mmCIF file of C-alpha atoms in Angstrom:
data_model
loop_
_atom_site.group_PDB
_atom_site.id
_atom_site.type_symbol
_atom_site.label_atom_id
_atom_site.label_comp_id
_atom_site.label_asym_id
_atom_site.label_seq_id
_atom_site.Cartn_x
_atom_site.Cartn_y
_atom_site.Cartn_z
ATOM 1 C CA MET A 1 -27.706 -16.069 -11.265
ATOM 2 C CA PHE A 2 -25.875 -13.801 -8.865
ATOM 3 C CA SER A 3 -24.916 -16.597 -6.457
ATOM 4 C CA ILE A 4 -23.607 -18.869 -9.221
ATOM 5 C CA LEU A 5 -21.598 -16.053 -10.759
ATOM 6 C CA LEU A 6 -20.194 -15.082 -7.373
ATOM 7 C CA LEU A 7 -19.088 -18.696 -6.892
ATOM 8 C CA MET A 8 -17.297 -18.500 -10.253
ATOM 9 C CA ILE A 9 -15.511 -15.334 -9.131
ATOM 10 C CA TYR A 10 -14.432 -16.957 -5.865
ATOM 11 C CA LEU A 11 -13.042 -19.937 -7.794
ATOM 12 C CA ALA A 12 -11.250 -17.556 -10.147
ATOM 13 C CA PHE A 13 -9.559 -15.805 -7.202
ATOM 14 C CA ILE A 14 -8.372 -19.159 -5.849
ATOM 15 C CA SER A 15 -6.946 -19.928 -9.285
ATOM 16 C CA LEU A 16 -5.138 -16.563 -9.239
ATOM 17 C CA GLY A 17 -3.200 -17.619 -6.158
ATOM 18 C CA LEU A 18 -2.516 -21.255 -7.050
ATOM 19 C CA PRO A 19 0.573 -20.750 -9.257
ATOM 20 C CA ASP A 20 2.027 -17.716 -7.448
ATOM 21 C CA ALA A 21 4.315 -19.589 -5.025
ATOM 22 C CA LEU A 22 5.046 -22.639 -7.207
ATOM 23 C CA LEU A 23 8.281 -21.257 -8.644
ATOM 24 C CA GLY A 24 9.718 -20.448 -5.230
ATOM 25 C CA SER A 25 8.859 -23.861 -3.799
ATOM 26 C CA ALA A 26 10.249 -25.829 -6.761
ATOM 27 C CA TRP A 27 13.227 -23.646 -7.749
ATOM 28 C CA PRO A 28 15.799 -25.309 -5.416
ATOM 29 C CA ILE A 29 15.406 -28.416 -7.609
ATOM 30 C CA MET A 30 14.671 -26.703 -10.938
ATOM 31 C CA TYR A 31 17.848 -24.598 -11.107
ATOM 32 C CA GLN A 32 20.007 -27.692 -10.631
ATOM 33 C CA GLU A 33 18.203 -29.531 -13.436
ATOM 34 C CA PHE A 34 18.566 -26.543 -15.766
ATOM 35 C CA ALA A 35 22.220 -26.060 -14.712
ATOM 36 C CA VAL A 36 21.784 -22.327 -14.091
ATOM 37 C CA PRO A 37 22.680 -20.137 -11.093
ATOM 38 C CA VAL A 38 20.126 -20.025 -8.294
ATOM 39 C CA SER A 39 19.691 -16.278 -8.890
ATOM 40 C CA TYR A 40 18.127 -16.932 -12.321
ATOM 41 C CA SER A 41 14.710 -17.303 -10.710
ATOM 42 C CA GLY A 42 14.771 -13.513 -10.620
ATOM 43 C CA THR A 43 14.902 -13.484 -14.429
ATOM 44 C CA VAL A 44 11.747 -15.610 -14.671
ATOM 45 C CA PHE A 45 10.060 -13.415 -12.070
ATOM 46 C CA MET A 46 10.944 -10.256 -14.014
ATOM 47 C CA ILE A 47 9.527 -11.692 -17.251
ATOM 48 C CA ILE A 48 6.286 -12.622 -15.477
ATOM 49 C CA CYS A 49 6.082 -9.153 -13.900
ATOM 50 C CA GLY A 50 6.757 -7.497 -17.251
ATOM 51 C CA GLY A 51 3.867 -9.361 -18.877
ATOM 52 C CA THR A 52 1.624 -8.602 -15.917
ATOM 53 C CA ILE A 53 2.383 -4.880 -16.053
ATOM 54 C CA CYS A 54 1.687 -4.730 -19.804
ATOM 55 C CA SER A 55 -1.629 -6.574 -19.573
ATOM 56 C CA SER A 56 -2.722 -4.566 -16.514
ATOM 57 C CA LEU A 57 -2.127 -1.276 -18.321
ATOM 58 C CA ASN A 58 -4.215 -2.514 -21.265
ATOM 59 C CA SER A 59 -6.947 -4.067 -19.120
ATOM 60 C CA GLU A 60 -9.454 -1.247 -19.624
ATOM 61 C CA LYS A 61 -9.179 -1.465 -23.398
ATOM 62 C CA LEU A 62 -9.592 -5.256 -23.284
ATOM 63 C CA ASN A 63 -12.513 -5.082 -20.852
ATOM 64 C CA ARG A 64 -14.400 -2.610 -23.009
ATOM 65 C CA ARG A 65 -13.906 -4.745 -26.079
ATOM 66 C CA PHE A 66 -14.473 -8.258 -24.738
ATOM 67 C CA GLY A 67 -16.109 -7.924 -21.307
ATOM 68 C CA THR A 68 -14.975 -9.243 -17.932
ATOM 69 C CA GLY A 69 -16.310 -12.772 -18.467
ATOM 70 C CA LYS A 70 -14.360 -13.433 -21.667
ATOM 71 C CA ILE A 71 -11.219 -11.743 -20.329
ATOM 72 C CA THR A 72 -11.348 -13.900 -17.185
ATOM 73 C CA ALA A 73 -11.862 -17.147 -19.105
ATOM 74 C CA ILE A 74 -9.181 -16.390 -21.716
ATOM 75 C CA SER A 75 -6.697 -15.233 -19.058
ATOM 76 C CA VAL A 76 -7.155 -18.386 -16.982
ATOM 77 C CA LEU A 77 -6.709 -20.427 -20.177
ATOM 78 C CA LEU A 78 -3.485 -18.530 -20.950
ATOM 79 C CA THR A 79 -2.216 -19.223 -17.438
ATOM 80 C CA ALA A 80 -3.113 -22.896 -17.776
ATOM 81 C CA ILE A 81 -1.206 -23.141 -21.073
ATOM 82 C CA ALA A 82 1.801 -21.422 -19.498
ATOM 83 C CA LEU A 83 1.794 -23.765 -16.503
ATOM 84 C CA PHE A 84 1.537 -26.780 -18.815
ATOM 85 C CA GLY A 85 4.471 -25.307 -20.693
ATOM 86 C CA PHE A 86 6.406 -25.115 -17.419
ATOM 87 C CA SER A 87 5.631 -28.794 -16.817
ATOM 88 C CA ILE A 88 7.190 -29.845 -20.146
ATOM 89 C CA SER A 89 10.134 -27.428 -19.965
ATOM 90 C CA HIS A 90 13.560 -29.030 -19.873
ATOM 91 C CA SER A 91 15.607 -25.901 -20.433
ATOM 92 C CA PHE A 92 15.756 -22.472 -18.854
ATOM 93 C CA LEU A 93 14.969 -20.833 -22.211
ATOM 94 C CA MET A 94 11.676 -22.742 -22.498
ATOM 95 C CA LEU A 95 10.794 -21.655 -18.986
ATOM 96 C CA CYS A 96 11.385 -18.015 -19.938
ATOM 97 C CA LEU A 97 9.253 -18.346 -23.066
ATOM 98 C CA PHE A 98 6.289 -19.787 -21.168
ATOM 99 C CA ALA A 99 6.678 -17.096 -18.514
ATOM 100 C CA ILE A 100 5.423 -14.557 -21.090
ATOM 101 C CA PRO A 101 1.829 -15.923 -21.424
ATOM 102 C CA TYR A 102 1.851 -16.581 -17.684
ATOM 103 C CA GLY A 103 2.429 -12.885 -16.948
ATOM 104 C CA LEU A 104 -0.009 -11.677 -19.607
ATOM 105 C CA GLY A 105 -2.779 -13.939 -18.328
ATOM 106 C CA ALA A 106 -2.207 -13.148 -14.657
ATOM 107 C CA GLY A 107 -2.288 -9.370 -15.170
ATOM 108 C CA SER A 108 -5.450 -9.374 -17.294
ATOM 109 C CA VAL A 109 -7.542 -11.521 -14.971
ATOM 110 C CA ASP A 110 -6.287 -9.714 -11.853
ATOM 111 C CA ALA A 111 -7.274 -6.270 -13.119
ATOM 112 C CA ALA A 112 -10.555 -7.444 -14.711
ATOM 113 C CA LEU A 113 -11.850 -9.296 -11.653
ATOM 114 C CA ASN A 114 -10.800 -6.620 -9.177
ATOM 115 C CA HIS A 115 -12.614 -3.968 -11.216
ATOM 116 C CA TYR A 116 -15.743 -6.076 -11.586
ATOM 117 C CA VAL A 117 -15.977 -6.846 -7.870
ATOM 118 C CA ALA A 118 -15.162 -3.240 -6.882
ATOM 119 C CA LEU A 119 -17.967 -2.031 -9.122
ATOM 120 C CA HIS A 120 -20.672 -4.571 -8.374
ATOM 121 C CA TYR A 121 -20.155 -6.132 -4.934
ATOM 122 C CA SER A 122 -19.781 -4.935 -1.366
ATOM 123 C CA SER A 123 -16.461 -4.453 0.397
ATOM 124 C CA ARG A 124 -16.763 -7.682 2.374
ATOM 125 C CA HIS A 125 -16.708 -9.703 -0.836
ATOM 126 C CA MET A 126 -13.531 -7.949 -1.922
ATOM 127 C CA SER A 127 -11.858 -8.911 1.368
ATOM 128 C CA TRP A 128 -13.069 -12.499 1.267
ATOM 129 C CA LEU A 129 -12.110 -12.884 -2.388
ATOM 130 C CA HIS A 130 -8.564 -11.782 -1.614
ATOM 131 C CA CYS A 131 -8.641 -14.240 1.283
ATOM 132 C CA MET A 132 -9.393 -16.900 -1.343
ATOM 133 C CA TRP A 133 -6.334 -15.739 -3.261
ATOM 134 C CA GLY A 134 -4.297 -16.406 -0.113
ATOM 135 C CA LEU A 135 -5.861 -19.853 0.132
ATOM 136 C CA GLY A 136 -4.820 -20.608 -3.441
ATOM 137 C CA ALA A 137 -1.311 -19.294 -2.815
ATOM 138 C CA SER A 138 -1.056 -21.654 0.171
ATOM 139 C CA VAL A 139 -2.419 -24.701 -1.662
ATOM 140 C CA GLY A 140 -0.018 -24.336 -4.623
ATOM 141 C CA PRO A 141 3.204 -24.980 -2.620
ATOM 142 C CA TYR A 142 1.408 -27.769 -0.740
ATOM 143 C CA ILE A 143 0.693 -29.523 -4.054
ATOM 144 C CA MET A 144 4.318 -29.100 -5.120
ATOM 145 C CA GLY A 145 5.590 -30.318 -1.731
ATOM 146 C CA PHE A 146 3.309 -33.364 -1.864
ATOM 147 C CA VAL A 147 4.624 -34.256 -5.334
ATOM 148 C CA LEU A 148 8.268 -33.848 -4.324
ATOM 149 C CA GLN A 149 7.837 -35.852 -1.110
ATOM 150 C CA ARG A 150 6.531 -38.756 -3.193
ATOM 151 C CA GLY A 151 9.781 -38.710 -5.145
ATOM 152 C CA GLU A 152 8.158 -37.436 -8.350
ATOM 153 C CA PRO A 153 9.709 -34.668 -10.508
ATOM 154 C CA TRP A 154 8.773 -31.019 -10.030
ATOM 155 C CA ASN A 155 7.160 -31.079 -13.505
ATOM 156 C CA ARG A 156 4.315 -33.162 -12.072
ATOM 157 C CA GLY A 157 3.404 -30.413 -9.622
ATOM 158 C CA TYR A 158 3.079 -27.876 -12.444
ATOM 159 C CA LEU A 159 1.080 -30.399 -14.476
ATOM 160 C CA ILE A 160 -1.438 -30.904 -11.649
ATOM 161 C CA VAL A 161 -1.941 -27.160 -11.182
ATOM 162 C CA SER A 162 -2.265 -26.662 -14.965
ATOM 163 C CA ILE A 163 -5.014 -29.319 -15.081
ATOM 164 C CA ILE A 164 -6.858 -27.470 -12.314
ATOM 165 C CA GLN A 165 -6.524 -24.239 -14.307
ATOM 166 C CA PHE A 166 -7.713 -25.899 -17.552
ATOM 167 C CA THR A 167 -10.744 -27.263 -15.693
ATOM 168 C CA LEU A 168 -11.577 -23.839 -14.313
ATOM 169 C CA ALA A 169 -11.111 -22.248 -17.750
ATOM 170 C CA ILE A 170 -13.672 -24.683 -19.203
ATOM 171 C CA ILE A 171 -16.114 -23.857 -16.392
ATOM 172 C CA LEU A 172 -15.619 -20.128 -17.000
ATOM 173 C CA PHE A 173 -16.206 -20.466 -20.745
ATOM 174 C CA CYS A 174 -19.399 -22.410 -20.038
ATOM 175 C CA SER A 175 -20.602 -19.678 -17.660
ATOM 176 C CA LEU A 176 -20.142 -16.714 -20.012
ATOM 177 C CA SER A 177 -23.919 -16.272 -20.296
ATOM 178 C CA LEU A 178 -24.058 -15.597 -16.543
ATOM 179 C CA TRP A 179 -21.810 -12.558 -16.908
ATOM 180 C CA LYS A 180 -24.044 -11.118 -19.632
ATOM 181 C CA LYS A 181 -27.268 -11.637 -17.691
ATOM 182 C CA ASN A 182 -25.662 -10.280 -14.550
ATOM 183 C CA GLN A 183 -24.469 -7.156 -16.365
ATOM 184 C CA GLU A 184 -27.968 -6.488 -17.722
ATOM 185 C CA GLU A 185 -29.426 -6.698 -14.206
ATOM 186 C CA LEU A 186 -26.732 -4.408 -12.832
ATOM 187 C CA THR A 187 -27.313 -1.825 -15.557
ATOM 188 C CA GLU A 188 -31.016 -1.735 -14.718
ATOM 189 C CA ASN A 189 -30.240 -1.380 -11.010
ATOM 190 C CA ALA A 190 -27.606 1.289 -11.647
ATOM 191 C CA ALA A 191 -30.063 3.464 -13.539
ATOM 192 C CA SER A 192 -32.067 3.992 -10.346
ATOM 193 C CA THR A 193 -29.073 4.488 -8.037
ATOM 194 C CA ALA A 194 -28.631 8.076 -6.825
ATOM 195 C CA LYS A 195 -25.350 9.601 -5.865
ATOM 196 C CA GLN A 196 -24.675 9.477 -2.135
ATOM 197 C CA GLU A 197 -22.955 11.961 0.110
ATOM 198 C CA ASP A 198 -19.566 11.082 1.607
ATOM 199 C CA SER A 199 -21.092 10.487 5.034
ATOM 200 C CA GLN A 200 -23.344 7.781 3.639
ATOM 201 C CA GLN A 201 -20.398 5.546 2.812
ATOM 202 C CA ASN A 202 -20.488 4.384 6.422
ATOM 203 C CA ASN A 203 -23.962 2.932 6.014
ATOM 204 C CA SER A 204 -22.993 -0.539 4.765
ATOM 205 C CA LEU A 205 -24.824 -2.544 7.421
ATOM 206 C CA GLN A 206 -27.992 -2.337 5.350
ATOM 207 C CA GLU A 207 -26.176 -3.930 2.449
ATOM 208 C CA ALA A 208 -24.984 -6.806 4.614
ATOM 209 C CA THR A 209 -28.562 -8.063 4.758
ATOM 210 C CA SER A 210 -28.564 -8.694 1.024
ATOM 211 C CA GLU A 211 -25.787 -11.110 0.098
ATOM 212 C CA GLU A 212 -25.963 -10.498 -3.594
ATOM 213 C CA SER A 213 -26.615 -6.751 -3.687
ATOM 214 C CA PRO A 214 -24.538 -4.633 -6.053
ATOM 215 C CA LYS A 215 -21.824 -2.387 -4.724
ATOM 216 C CA GLN A 216 -22.868 0.471 -2.541
ATOM 217 C CA GLU A 217 -20.536 3.361 -2.379
ATOM 218 C CA SER A 218 -21.480 6.563 -4.123
ATOM 219 C CA LEU A 219 -21.390 5.228 -7.640
ATOM 220 C CA SER A 220 -22.470 7.269 -10.605
ATOM 221 C CA SER A 221 -25.917 6.431 -11.845
ATOM 222 C CA GLU A 222 -24.545 4.738 -14.921
ATOM 223 C CA ALA A 223 -21.000 4.043 -16.110
ATOM 224 C CA PRO A 224 -20.610 6.128 -19.229
ATOM 225 C CA LYS A 225 -19.504 4.285 -22.313
ATOM 226 C CA GLN A 226 -16.366 6.023 -23.501
ATOM 227 C CA ARG A 227 -13.063 5.152 -25.089
ATOM 228 C CA ALA A 228 -10.279 3.636 -23.013
ATOM 229 C CA LEU A 229 -8.034 6.191 -21.342
ATOM 230 C CA SER A 230 -4.353 6.463 -22.165
ATOM 231 C CA LEU A 231 -1.797 6.325 -19.368
ATOM 232 C CA LYS A 232 -1.250 10.077 -19.734
ATOM 233 C CA GLU A 233 -4.985 10.676 -19.289
ATOM 234 C CA VAL A 234 -5.037 8.398 -16.243
ATOM 235 C CA PHE A 235 -2.271 10.451 -14.612
ATOM 236 C CA ALA A 236 -4.286 13.614 -15.304
ATOM 237 C CA ILE A 237 -7.213 12.412 -13.156
ATOM 238 C CA PRO A 238 -7.173 14.264 -9.800
ATOM 239 C CA GLY A 239 -5.637 11.996 -7.159
ATOM 240 C CA ALA A 240 -4.509 9.297 -9.606
ATOM 241 C CA LYS A 241 -0.779 9.881 -9.139
ATOM 242 C CA GLU A 242 -1.167 9.773 -5.369
ATOM 243 C CA SER A 243 -3.271 6.599 -5.583
ATOM 244 C CA LEU A 244 -0.713 4.818 -7.759
ATOM 245 C CA ALA A 245 2.138 5.939 -5.498
ATOM 246 C CA SER A 246 0.272 4.656 -2.451
ATOM 247 C CA PHE A 247 -0.404 1.291 -4.076
ATOM 248 C CA TYR A 248 3.225 1.125 -5.188
ATOM 249 C CA GLY A 249 4.337 1.694 -1.586
ATOM 250 C CA TYR A 250 1.957 -0.837 -0.066
ATOM 251 C CA CYS A 251 2.821 -3.677 -2.441
ATOM 252 C CA ALA A 252 6.535 -2.886 -2.075
ATOM 253 C CA LEU A 253 6.125 -3.152 1.701
ATOM 254 C CA GLU A 254 4.253 -6.461 1.591
ATOM 255 C CA GLN A 255 6.744 -8.036 -0.808
ATOM 256 C CA THR A 256 9.765 -6.684 1.085
ATOM 257 C CA VAL A 257 8.557 -8.132 4.381
ATOM 258 C CA GLY A 258 7.739 -11.471 2.787
ATOM 259 C CA LEU A 259 11.070 -11.688 0.981
ATOM 260 C CA TRP A 260 13.514 -10.270 3.533
ATOM 261 C CA ALA A 261 12.021 -10.841 7.009
ATOM 262 C CA GLY A 262 13.628 -14.301 7.116
ATOM 263 C CA SER A 263 17.073 -12.942 6.241
ATOM 264 C CA PHE A 264 16.633 -10.195 8.843
ATOM 265 C CA MET A 265 15.857 -12.765 11.541
ATOM 266 C CA VAL A 266 18.817 -14.980 10.619
ATOM 267 C CA LEU A 267 21.500 -12.377 9.860
ATOM 268 C CA ALA A 268 20.484 -9.513 12.175
ATOM 269 C CA LEU A 269 18.813 -11.334 15.080
ATOM 270 C CA GLY A 270 20.818 -14.578 14.968
ATOM 271 C CA MET A 271 17.843 -16.934 14.713
ATOM 272 C CA GLU A 272 17.860 -20.416 13.179
ATOM 273 C CA GLU A 273 16.912 -20.708 9.491
ATOM 274 C CA LYS A 274 14.038 -23.160 10.008
ATOM 275 C CA LEU A 275 12.510 -21.085 12.783
ATOM 276 C CA ALA A 276 12.796 -17.922 10.687
ATOM 277 C CA ALA A 277 11.086 -19.643 7.738
ATOM 278 C CA SER A 278 8.164 -20.717 9.926
ATOM 279 C CA TYR A 279 7.792 -17.166 11.243
ATOM 280 C CA VAL A 280 7.604 -15.776 7.694
ATOM 281 C CA ALA A 281 4.831 -18.292 6.961
ATOM 282 C CA LEU A 282 2.895 -16.798 9.879
ATOM 283 C CA PHE A 283 3.184 -13.370 8.275
ATOM 284 C CA TYR A 284 1.292 -14.713 5.251
ATOM 285 C CA PHE A 285 -1.149 -16.478 7.547
ATOM 286 C CA GLY A 286 -1.800 -13.098 9.172
ATOM 287 C CA ILE A 287 -2.657 -11.586 5.778
ATOM 288 C CA THR A 288 -4.988 -14.436 4.787
ATOM 289 C CA PHE A 289 -6.767 -14.696 8.146
ATOM 290 C CA GLY A 290 -6.875 -10.910 8.422
ATOM 291 C CA ARG A 291 -8.744 -10.658 5.119
ATOM 292 C CA PHE A 292 -11.275 -13.166 6.364
ATOM 293 C CA LEU A 293 -11.835 -11.024 9.463
ATOM 294 C CA SER A 294 -11.837 -7.813 7.409
ATOM 295 C CA GLY A 295 -14.903 -9.007 5.538
ATOM 296 C CA PHE A 296 -16.891 -8.704 8.768
ATOM 297 C CA PHE A 297 -15.354 -5.379 9.824
ATOM 298 C CA THR A 298 -16.312 -3.818 6.477
ATOM 299 C CA MET A 299 -19.965 -4.240 7.444
ATOM 300 C CA LYS A 300 -19.371 -1.484 10.001
ATOM 301 C CA TRP A 301 -16.391 0.517 8.751
ATOM 302 C CA LYS A 302 -15.822 2.179 5.395
ATOM 303 C CA ASP A 303 -12.835 1.468 3.173
ATOM 304 C CA GLU A 304 -10.889 4.541 4.267
ATOM 305 C CA GLN A 305 -11.098 3.439 7.904
ATOM 306 C CA MET A 306 -10.016 -0.078 7.007
ATOM 307 C CA VAL A 307 -6.915 1.173 5.189
ATOM 308 C CA LEU A 308 -5.838 3.610 7.902
ATOM 309 C CA GLY A 309 -6.689 1.193 10.714
ATOM 310 C CA GLY A 310 -4.686 -1.566 9.054
ATOM 311 C CA SER A 311 -1.778 0.835 8.546
ATOM 312 C CA ALA A 312 -1.811 1.672 12.274
ATOM 313 C CA ILE A 313 -1.521 -2.042 13.102
ATOM 314 C CA VAL A 314 1.383 -2.393 10.656
ATOM 315 C CA PHE A 315 3.056 0.623 12.272
ATOM 316 C CA PHE A 316 2.839 -0.994 15.695
ATOM 317 C CA GLY A 317 4.191 -4.288 14.345
ATOM 318 C CA ILE A 318 7.201 -2.618 12.726
ATOM 319 C CA PHE A 319 7.752 -0.503 15.857
ATOM 320 C CA LEU A 320 8.259 -3.710 17.875
ATOM 321 C CA LEU A 321 11.288 -4.490 15.694
ATOM 322 C CA PHE A 322 12.979 -1.259 16.863
ATOM 323 C CA THR A 323 12.832 -2.241 20.538
ATOM 324 C CA PRO A 324 15.705 -3.898 22.459
ATOM 325 C CA TRP A 325 13.488 -7.003 22.674
ATOM 326 C CA SER A 326 13.055 -7.332 18.907
ATOM 327 C CA LYS A 327 14.236 -10.966 18.859
ATOM 328 C CA ALA A 328 11.616 -11.991 21.406
ATOM 329 C CA LEU A 329 8.920 -9.850 19.780
ATOM 330 C CA VAL A 330 9.592 -10.671 16.132
ATOM 331 C CA LEU A 331 6.836 -13.327 15.983
ATOM 332 C CA PRO A 332 3.987 -11.086 17.221
ATOM 333 C CA ALA A 333 5.496 -8.274 15.132
ATOM 334 C CA LEU A 334 5.216 -10.275 11.889
ATOM 335 C CA ILE A 335 1.708 -11.474 12.730
ATOM 336 C CA LEU A 336 0.637 -7.901 13.438
ATOM 337 C CA ILE A 337 2.208 -6.676 10.188
ATOM 338 C CA GLY A 338 0.333 -9.407 8.310
ATOM 339 C CA LEU A 339 -2.975 -8.617 10.018
ATOM 340 C CA GLY A 340 -2.480 -4.909 9.344
ATOM 341 C CA CYS A 341 -1.643 -5.469 5.689
ATOM 342 C CA ALA A 342 -4.750 -7.615 5.211
ATOM 343 C CA PRO A 343 -7.417 -4.931 4.590
ATOM 344 C CA VAL A 344 -5.251 -2.458 2.671
ATOM 345 C CA TYR A 345 -5.119 -4.011 -0.822
ATOM 346 C CA PRO A 346 -8.810 -5.015 -1.110
ATOM 347 C CA SER A 347 -10.076 -1.785 0.496
ATOM 348 C CA VAL A 348 -8.036 0.481 -1.787
ATOM 349 C CA ILE A 349 -9.246 -1.392 -4.867
ATOM 350 C CA HIS A 350 -12.853 -1.500 -3.684
ATOM 351 C CA SER A 351 -12.981 2.244 -3.019
ATOM 352 C CA THR A 352 -11.609 3.190 -6.453
ATOM 353 C CA PRO A 353 -15.033 3.625 -8.150
ATOM 354 C CA TYR A 354 -16.129 5.774 -5.201
ATOM 355 C CA ASN A 355 -12.995 7.939 -5.156
ATOM 356 C CA PHE A 356 -12.584 8.377 -8.922
ATOM 357 C CA GLY A 357 -16.006 7.634 -10.420
ATOM 358 C CA VAL A 358 -17.257 4.579 -12.283
ATOM 359 C CA GLU A 359 -16.196 6.068 -15.623
ATOM 360 C CA HIS A 360 -12.529 6.080 -14.515
ATOM 361 C CA SER A 361 -12.446 3.017 -12.269
ATOM 362 C CA SER A 362 -11.437 0.448 -14.897
ATOM 363 C CA ALA A 363 -8.455 2.497 -16.062
ATOM 364 C CA LEU A 364 -7.424 3.319 -12.483
ATOM 365 C CA ILE A 365 -7.580 -0.279 -11.262
ATOM 366 C CA GLY A 366 -5.540 -1.473 -14.250
ATOM 367 C CA ALA A 367 -2.931 1.182 -13.482
ATOM 368 C CA GLN A 368 -3.008 0.235 -9.787
ATOM 369 C CA MET A 369 -2.264 -3.380 -10.685
ATOM 370 C CA ALA A 370 0.657 -2.217 -12.800
ATOM 371 C CA ALA A 371 1.942 0.023 -9.983
ATOM 372 C CA ALA A 372 1.701 -2.924 -7.606
ATOM 373 C CA TYR A 373 3.923 -5.103 -9.785
ATOM 374 C CA VAL A 374 6.395 -2.283 -10.414
ATOM 375 C CA GLY A 375 6.665 -1.829 -6.651
ATOM 376 C CA THR A 376 7.284 -5.528 -6.056
ATOM 377 C CA LEU A 377 9.797 -5.570 -8.901
ATOM 378 C CA ILE A 378 11.930 -2.621 -7.734
ATOM 379 C CA MET A 379 11.795 -2.067 -3.978
ATOM 380 C CA PRO A 380 12.514 -5.560 -2.536
ATOM 381 C CA PRO A 381 15.670 -6.010 -4.699
ATOM 382 C CA LEU A 382 16.736 -2.497 -3.704
ATOM 383 C CA PHE A 383 16.641 -3.510 -0.051
ATOM 384 C CA GLY A 384 18.683 -6.580 -0.943
ATOM 385 C CA VAL A 385 21.392 -4.284 -2.278
ATOM 386 C CA LEU A 386 21.211 -2.081 0.831
ATOM 387 C CA GLY A 387 21.237 -5.059 3.178
ATOM 388 C CA ARG A 388 24.240 -6.595 1.445
ATOM 389 C CA SER A 389 26.144 -3.301 1.278
ATOM 390 C CA PHE A 390 25.380 -2.115 4.820
ATOM 391 C CA SER A 391 23.404 -4.338 7.176
ATOM 392 C CA MET A 392 20.222 -6.387 7.402
ATOM 393 C CA LYS A 393 19.470 -4.350 10.523
ATOM 394 C CA LEU A 394 18.121 -1.714 8.126
ATOM 395 C CA PHE A 395 15.040 -3.912 7.553
ATOM 396 C CA PRO A 396 12.752 -2.174 10.133
ATOM 397 C CA TYR A 397 13.827 1.289 8.909
ATOM 398 C CA TYR A 398 13.193 0.383 5.272
ATOM 399 C CA SER A 399 9.802 -1.160 6.110
ATOM 400 C CA MET A 400 8.781 1.870 8.157
ATOM 401 C CA PHE A 401 9.785 4.198 5.315
ATOM 402 C CA LEU A 402 7.587 2.277 2.850
ATOM 403 C CA LEU A 403 4.660 2.315 5.289
ATOM 404 C CA LEU A 404 4.898 6.065 5.951
ATOM 405 C CA PHE A 405 5.237 6.732 2.213
ATOM 406 C CA MET A 406 2.110 4.671 1.570
ATOM 407 C CA VAL A 407 0.071 6.376 4.305
ATOM 408 C CA PHE A 408 1.187 9.874 3.269
ATOM 409 C CA THR A 409 0.297 9.368 -0.403
ATOM 410 C CA TYR A 410 -2.977 7.624 0.495
ATOM 411 C CA ARG A 411 -4.102 10.487 2.736
ATOM 412 C CA ARG A 412 -3.067 12.951 0.058
ATOM 413 C CA MET A 413 -5.165 11.002 -2.472
ATOM 414 C CA LEU A 414 -8.185 11.217 -0.168
ATOM 415 C CA GLN A 415 -7.788 14.984 0.128
ATOM 416 C CA VAL A 416 -7.503 15.491 -3.630
ATOM 417 C CA THR A 417 -10.414 13.209 -4.565
ATOM 418 C CA LYS A 418 -12.718 14.692 -1.910
ATOM 419 C CA LYS A 419 -11.970 18.168 -3.234
ATOM 420 C CA ALA A 420 -12.601 17.013 -6.815
ATOM 421 C CA ARG A 421 -15.979 15.483 -5.840
ATOM 422 C CA ARG A 422 -17.059 18.679 -4.080
ATOM 423 C CA GLU A 423 -16.132 20.761 -7.143
ATOM 424 C CA LYS A 424 -17.957 18.314 -9.423
ATOM 425 C CA ARG A 425 -21.191 18.804 -7.504
#
């Protein structure tokens, strides 16, 4: 049952990424059809982010009431309905209306699946699952590009992706019994799991021999059944504020690089637009391929080492942009930044039950998802304002600031949570 369920989770992560880049790839045609300014894509993005933040913050309450399996299936169904709605939209207002269920569905399934995998599977699965998200995010624009190259309307691209999502939703609804059986097995296994010392977190090689073993790291013997925590109670957990700030900084950094690296290359370094666009694509390739590689490194290194090691690689990549040879080094710089970013997101999520306890992990991961979307919603546009008002040459300085902010708050979170665990013993 474990292997079939794990396959379902991998498919669900691919589905998470499929629609993410569709709007960007189709918008150059869509805004002309809707007769709206090109900047209006930001409005749709903000609506989607708003729905995602709301559903992420309520994910713990929903998980406790319905369970991860039902939340995943319903969320994918909501996303499928929203994408079908996009495919039949012939006005900007309709697009905005269907963006609401899109955001709500995306936030719920993201938080639910990340919590489930963090709790029950090893770190390598978290890395590989997020690699699958990158695969889905790459396939979505390819589908849209294929449709447009055949001379068909952009609506057809959304229709194809919505059919894929409807198919997956049906599969997920049919597999609900797997989630229940899997949870019963995990509860039995958890009852015999002793708490581990911090030093034992390194010992993940033993787990690598068992592909379907539950998650390893210092989990409580059984996740207590308690009411869902309010946002105020989440902030009161030792280290929570630092964790959310760190996640905010990381996701702001990733989105800022993805959104503004091309403009930096064109306006600050004088490169051609097409070449700059291809270089940005390699940044995302670095993230996807890096997460594939990270799955193997996690068999030897613990999550904390993966995060800090990845941050060091990002630091070196950004540092190359400060040198007098930044134009010649921008390609390896972006690849290094992508490779360094790769392990951060999955490793932070995966270590949440270890750092905060199983009883708090669902609430924390939901809040982390919300912090991620707030970061992507605020910080990249802020750099756009700074770049327009001053210079795009500020890009390396802004990126370095976000990285240092993320590392500082992450290390502070580690200090606080380690102290809290020692006092708890």
